[in-house]
Amino acid sequence: MLLLYPLLASLLAAVVCGAMGPLTLLRRNTYAAGAISHTCLAGLGLAQYLQVACGLAWISPMTGALAAAVLAALYLAGRRAPPLQGGGAASGSDAALSAVWAVGMAVGLAFLSATPGYQGDLMGYLFGSILLVSPADLAVMGFFALLVPAVLALFWRGILSISFNAEATALRGAPAALYERVLAVLTALAVVLLVRAVGIVLVIALLTLPALTARRLCRRIVPMMALTGLLTFLCLCGGLALAWVLDTQPSAPTVLLAAALAAAARLLTTRNAPSAR
C-alpha cells in the first residue's frame, strides 16, 4: 500500500509522456517544454503567496502552476514563426524561450521569498515528490491523463501535420496557428502533470529521453507513442526501486535510467546500422 499511490502516479505520467514525448521531439519543442516547466515556479510561488499572505486558501500551488504553464505556452506558441532568411525568426524564438525561462524562475523565487514562514514543502516541486502524492494529486493527474489524449485525438491530423511541417500546413490553408496553440496547451498540461513526478528541473528529461529511445526503435508515430509510455513507466518504477534501495529521492534515478536506455538504444541501432561502402 505504501507504493500504491506512487505507482498509480507513474502510470498516469507514462500515459501523458507517451502521448506528448514523441510530438515534442518531432516539433523540436524540448526547450519550449523546459521553459514552460521552469515558469511553473512562478505560478507555484504566486499561489503560495496568495494562500499564506492574502488568505486565499482556495488557490492551490498546482492551480498556480497550471495557469503559469498555459500562459507561457500560449505566449511561446504566438512567438513561434517560420524561420526567415538570416535566422531572424529563429533568434527571436530563442530570445523568447530564454526570457520565459529566466523570468519564470525569477518571479517564482521572488514570491517565495516574500511569503511569510518556511516554504520548504514547495521546494519539493523543484525535484519531484512522487512518493508524497495524495488522492487529490492523483485525481488531478488522472484528469490530465484523460484530457491530453482526448484533445490530441480530436486534433490529431492537424497536430501531426504541424509536427512534421508547419509551413506546408499553413500554405495548404489549414489553421496552423490553432494547431500550434492546441499543441502548446497540451505540452503545458503534460509539464504540470510531470512536475509532480520528477519536479520542475527534470521534466524536460522525462519528456524527451524515453521518446528519444522509442524513436530509435520505431518508425511509425503511434507505436513510438506506445513504446514511449511503456519506457516511461519502467523508468519511473525503476527509479522507485532504486530510491527504496539507496534511500534517496526517485527523481534522479528515474532520469538516469531513462538516459541509460537512450544510450543503449543509440549503441544498439548504431551497431546494427549497415556500414556505408
PDB file of N, CA and C in Angstrom, residues 6-7 10-11 13-14 17 130 197-198 205-211 213 227-243 249-262:
ATOM      1  N   PRO A   6       2.341   6.147  -5.543  1.00  0.00           N
ATOM      2  CA  PRO A   6       3.423   6.448  -6.491  1.00  0.00           C
ATOM      3  C   PRO A   6       3.348   5.632  -7.780  1.00  0.00           C
ATOM      4  N   LEU A   7       2.929   4.366  -7.681  1.00  0.00           N
ATOM      5  CA  LEU A   7       2.817   3.554  -8.886  1.00  0.00           C
ATOM      6  C   LEU A   7       1.685   4.046  -9.783  1.00  0.00           C
ATOM      7  N   SER A  10       2.902   7.096 -11.443  1.00  0.00           N
ATOM      8  CA  SER A  10       3.837   6.729 -12.511  1.00  0.00           C
ATOM      9  C   SER A  10       3.080   6.303 -13.764  1.00  0.00           C
ATOM     10  N   LEU A  11       2.010   5.543 -13.581  1.00  0.00           N
ATOM     11  CA  LEU A  11       1.209   5.097 -14.724  1.00  0.00           C
ATOM     12  C   LEU A  11       0.578   6.280 -15.441  1.00  0.00           C
ATOM     13  N   ALA A  13       1.608   9.421 -15.376  1.00  0.00           N
ATOM     14  CA  ALA A  13       2.677  10.185 -16.026  1.00  0.00           C
ATOM     15  C   ALA A  13       3.124   9.507 -17.315  1.00  0.00           C
ATOM     16  N   ALA A  14       3.165   8.184 -17.321  1.00  0.00           N
ATOM     17  CA  ALA A  14       3.577   7.451 -18.514  1.00  0.00           C
ATOM     18  C   ALA A  14       2.587   7.645 -19.657  1.00  0.00           C
ATOM     19  N   CYS A  17       3.368  11.112 -21.032  1.00  0.00           N
ATOM     20  CA  CYS A  17       4.659  11.102 -21.725  1.00  0.00           C
ATOM     21  C   CYS A  17       4.560  10.358 -23.053  1.00  0.00           C
ATOM     22  N   ILE A 130       7.120  12.313  -5.950  1.00  0.00           N
ATOM     23  CA  ILE A 130       6.147  11.299  -6.339  1.00  0.00           C
ATOM     24  C   ILE A 130       5.808  10.370  -5.186  1.00  0.00           C
ATOM     25  N   ALA A 197       5.789  14.366 -10.665  1.00  0.00           N
ATOM     26  CA  ALA A 197       6.522  13.110 -10.694  1.00  0.00           C
ATOM     27  C   ALA A 197       8.024  13.303 -10.499  1.00  0.00           C
ATOM     28  N   VAL A 198       8.621  14.215 -11.274  1.00  0.00           N
ATOM     29  CA  VAL A 198      10.085  14.361 -11.225  1.00  0.00           C
ATOM     30  C   VAL A 198      10.537  15.770 -10.912  1.00  0.00           C
ATOM     31  N   ALA A 205      13.779  16.113 -19.126  1.00  0.00           N
ATOM     32  CA  ALA A 205      14.448  14.821 -19.329  1.00  0.00           C
ATOM     33  C   ALA A 205      13.433  13.702 -19.489  1.00  0.00           C
ATOM     34  N   LEU A 206      12.429  13.658 -18.627  1.00  0.00           N
ATOM     35  CA  LEU A 206      11.437  12.583 -18.697  1.00  0.00           C
ATOM     36  C   LEU A 206      10.566  12.718 -19.946  1.00  0.00           C
ATOM     37  N   LEU A 207      10.366  13.948 -20.412  1.00  0.00           N
ATOM     38  CA  LEU A 207       9.525  14.158 -21.582  1.00  0.00           C
ATOM     39  C   LEU A 207      10.248  13.813 -22.881  1.00  0.00           C
ATOM     40  N   THR A 208      11.578  13.797 -22.862  1.00  0.00           N
ATOM     41  CA  THR A 208      12.319  13.598 -24.104  1.00  0.00           C
ATOM     42  C   THR A 208      13.116  12.291 -24.166  1.00  0.00           C
ATOM     43  N   LEU A 209      13.729  11.861 -23.063  1.00  0.00           N
ATOM     44  CA  LEU A 209      14.619  10.698 -23.133  1.00  0.00           C
ATOM     45  C   LEU A 209      13.897   9.398 -23.520  1.00  0.00           C
ATOM     46  N   PRO A 210      12.756   9.041 -22.881  1.00  0.00           N
ATOM     47  CA  PRO A 210      12.070   7.823 -23.344  1.00  0.00           C
ATOM     48  C   PRO A 210      11.600   7.931 -24.794  1.00  0.00           C
ATOM     49  N   ALA A 211      11.166   9.117 -25.197  1.00  0.00           N
ATOM     50  CA  ALA A 211      10.753   9.304 -26.593  1.00  0.00           C
ATOM     51  C   ALA A 211      11.932   9.164 -27.539  1.00  0.00           C
ATOM     52  N   THR A 213      14.529   7.266 -27.046  1.00  0.00           N
ATOM     53  CA  THR A 213      14.783   5.826 -27.143  1.00  0.00           C
ATOM     54  C   THR A 213      13.803   5.161 -28.096  1.00  0.00           C
ATOM     55  N   LEU A 227       5.466   2.796 -27.130  1.00  0.00           N
ATOM     56  CA  LEU A 227       6.736   2.396 -26.539  1.00  0.00           C
ATOM     57  C   LEU A 227       7.263   3.466 -25.578  1.00  0.00           C
ATOM     58  N   THR A 228       7.061   4.723 -25.920  1.00  0.00           N
ATOM     59  CA  THR A 228       7.480   5.806 -25.024  1.00  0.00           C
ATOM     60  C   THR A 228       6.771   5.713 -23.682  1.00  0.00           C
ATOM     61  N   GLY A 229       5.466   5.466 -23.708  1.00  0.00           N
ATOM     62  CA  GLY A 229       4.717   5.325 -22.466  1.00  0.00           C
ATOM     63  C   GLY A 229       5.215   4.152 -21.640  1.00  0.00           C
ATOM     64  N   LEU A 230       5.485   3.032 -22.297  1.00  0.00           N
ATOM     65  CA  LEU A 230       5.985   1.851 -21.584  1.00  0.00           C
ATOM     66  C   LEU A 230       7.352   2.125 -20.965  1.00  0.00           C
ATOM     67  N   LEU A 231       8.248   2.743 -21.722  1.00  0.00           N
ATOM     68  CA  LEU A 231       9.580   3.045 -21.214  1.00  0.00           C
ATOM     69  C   LEU A 231       9.526   4.032 -20.054  1.00  0.00           C
ATOM     70  N   THR A 232       8.644   5.006 -20.160  1.00  0.00           N
ATOM     71  CA  THR A 232       8.499   5.973 -19.072  1.00  0.00           C
ATOM     72  C   THR A 232       8.046   5.287 -17.792  1.00  0.00           C
ATOM     73  N   PHE A 233       7.072   4.398 -17.914  1.00  0.00           N
ATOM     74  CA  PHE A 233       6.586   3.685 -16.730  1.00  0.00           C
ATOM     75  C   PHE A 233       7.686   2.807 -16.132  1.00  0.00           C
ATOM     76  N   LEU A 234       8.449   2.137 -16.974  1.00  0.00           N
ATOM     77  CA  LEU A 234       9.533   1.292 -16.478  1.00  0.00           C
ATOM     78  C   LEU A 234      10.605   2.130 -15.782  1.00  0.00           C
ATOM     79  N   CYS A 235      10.915   3.292 -16.341  1.00  0.00           N
ATOM     80  CA  CYS A 235      11.917   4.155 -15.714  1.00  0.00           C
ATOM     81  C   CYS A 235      11.426   4.684 -14.372  1.00  0.00           C
ATOM     82  N   LEU A 236      10.156   5.068 -14.300  1.00  0.00           N
ATOM     83  CA  LEU A 236       9.616   5.557 -13.037  1.00  0.00           C
ATOM     84  C   LEU A 236       9.580   4.449 -11.987  1.00  0.00           C
ATOM     85  N   CYS A 237       9.194   3.251 -12.394  1.00  0.00           N
ATOM     86  CA  CYS A 237       9.193   2.126 -11.442  1.00  0.00           C
ATOM     87  C   CYS A 237      10.615   1.770 -11.015  1.00  0.00           C
ATOM     88  N   GLY A 238      11.546   1.799 -11.978  1.00  0.00           N
ATOM     89  CA  GLY A 238      12.937   1.540 -11.639  1.00  0.00           C
ATOM     90  C   GLY A 238      13.493   2.599 -10.706  1.00  0.00           C
ATOM     91  N   GLY A 239      13.095   3.866 -10.926  1.00  0.00           N
ATOM     92  CA  GLY A 239      13.520   4.927 -10.030  1.00  0.00           C
ATOM     93  C   GLY A 239      12.985   4.743  -8.626  1.00  0.00           C
ATOM     94  N   LEU A 240      11.747   4.283  -8.505  1.00  0.00           N
ATOM     95  CA  LEU A 240      11.188   3.996  -7.186  1.00  0.00           C
ATOM     96  C   LEU A 240      11.944   2.868  -6.499  1.00  0.00           C
ATOM     97  N   ALA A 241      12.276   1.819  -7.262  1.00  0.00           N
ATOM     98  CA  ALA A 241      13.010   0.690  -6.679  1.00  0.00           C
ATOM     99  C   ALA A 241      14.396   1.115  -6.204  1.00  0.00           C
ATOM    100  N   LEU A 242      15.097   1.893  -7.027  1.00  0.00           N
ATOM    101  CA  LEU A 242      16.426   2.359  -6.641  1.00  0.00           C
ATOM    102  C   LEU A 242      16.358   3.313  -5.457  1.00  0.00           C
ATOM    103  N   ALA A 243      15.322   4.140  -5.425  1.00  0.00           N
ATOM    104  CA  ALA A 243      15.164   5.049  -4.292  1.00  0.00           C
ATOM    105  C   ALA A 243      14.954   4.271  -3.002  1.00  0.00           C
ATOM    106  N   GLN A 249      15.669  10.277  -3.095  1.00  0.00           N
ATOM    107  CA  GLN A 249      14.512  10.653  -3.896  1.00  0.00           C
ATOM    108  C   GLN A 249      14.559   9.918  -5.234  1.00  0.00           C
ATOM    109  N   PRO A 250      13.409   9.498  -5.777  1.00  0.00           N
ATOM    110  CA  PRO A 250      13.423   8.690  -7.005  1.00  0.00           C
ATOM    111  C   PRO A 250      13.638   9.482  -8.293  1.00  0.00           C
ATOM    112  N   SER A 251      13.598  10.816  -8.249  1.00  0.00           N
ATOM    113  CA  SER A 251      13.660  11.597  -9.483  1.00  0.00           C
ATOM    114  C   SER A 251      14.961  11.382 -10.237  1.00  0.00           C
ATOM    115  N   ALA A 252      16.097  11.524  -9.530  1.00  0.00           N
ATOM    116  CA  ALA A 252      17.395  11.380 -10.198  1.00  0.00           C
ATOM    117  C   ALA A 252      17.614   9.968 -10.743  1.00  0.00           C
ATOM    118  N   PRO A 253      17.349   8.896  -9.971  1.00  0.00           N
ATOM    119  CA  PRO A 253      17.489   7.556 -10.555  1.00  0.00           C
ATOM    120  C   PRO A 253      16.589   7.332 -11.764  1.00  0.00           C
ATOM    121  N   THR A 254      15.393   7.900 -11.735  1.00  0.00           N
ATOM    122  CA  THR A 254      14.481   7.753 -12.877  1.00  0.00           C
ATOM    123  C   THR A 254      15.091   8.337 -14.137  1.00  0.00           C
ATOM    124  N   VAL A 255      15.609   9.540 -14.041  1.00  0.00           N
ATOM    125  CA  VAL A 255      16.197  10.207 -15.208  1.00  0.00           C
ATOM    126  C   VAL A 255      17.462   9.486 -15.658  1.00  0.00           C
ATOM    127  N   LEU A 256      18.267   9.012 -14.710  1.00  0.00           N
ATOM    128  CA  LEU A 256      19.482   8.288 -15.082  1.00  0.00           C
ATOM    129  C   LEU A 256      19.150   6.978 -15.801  1.00  0.00           C
ATOM    130  N   LEU A 257      18.092   6.307 -15.377  1.00  0.00           N
ATOM    131  CA  LEU A 257      17.653   5.102 -16.082  1.00  0.00           C
ATOM    132  C   LEU A 257      17.194   5.436 -17.500  1.00  0.00           C
ATOM    133  N   ALA A 258      16.449   6.526 -17.637  1.00  0.00           N
ATOM    134  CA  ALA A 258      15.993   6.942 -18.967  1.00  0.00           C
ATOM    135  C   ALA A 258      17.176   7.286 -19.864  1.00  0.00           C
ATOM    136  N   ALA A 259      18.182   7.946 -19.299  1.00  0.00           N
ATOM    137  CA  ALA A 259      19.376   8.276 -20.073  1.00  0.00           C
ATOM    138  C   ALA A 259      20.141   7.023 -20.477  1.00  0.00           C
ATOM    139  N   ALA A 260      20.220   6.043 -19.559  1.00  0.00           N
ATOM    140  CA  ALA A 260      20.910   4.797 -19.871  1.00  0.00           C
ATOM    141  C   ALA A 260      20.209   4.037 -20.996  1.00  0.00           C
ATOM    142  N   LEU A 261      18.877   4.032 -20.976  1.00  0.00           N
ATOM    143  CA  LEU A 261      18.126   3.372 -22.050  1.00  0.00           C
ATOM    144  C   LEU A 261      18.340   4.071 -23.385  1.00  0.00           C
ATOM    145  N   ALA A 262      18.365   5.403 -23.356  1.00  0.00           N
ATOM    146  CA  ALA A 262      18.597   6.151 -24.590  1.00  0.00           C
ATOM    147  C   ALA A 262      19.988   5.862 -25.147  1.00  0.00           C
TER     148      ALA A 262
END
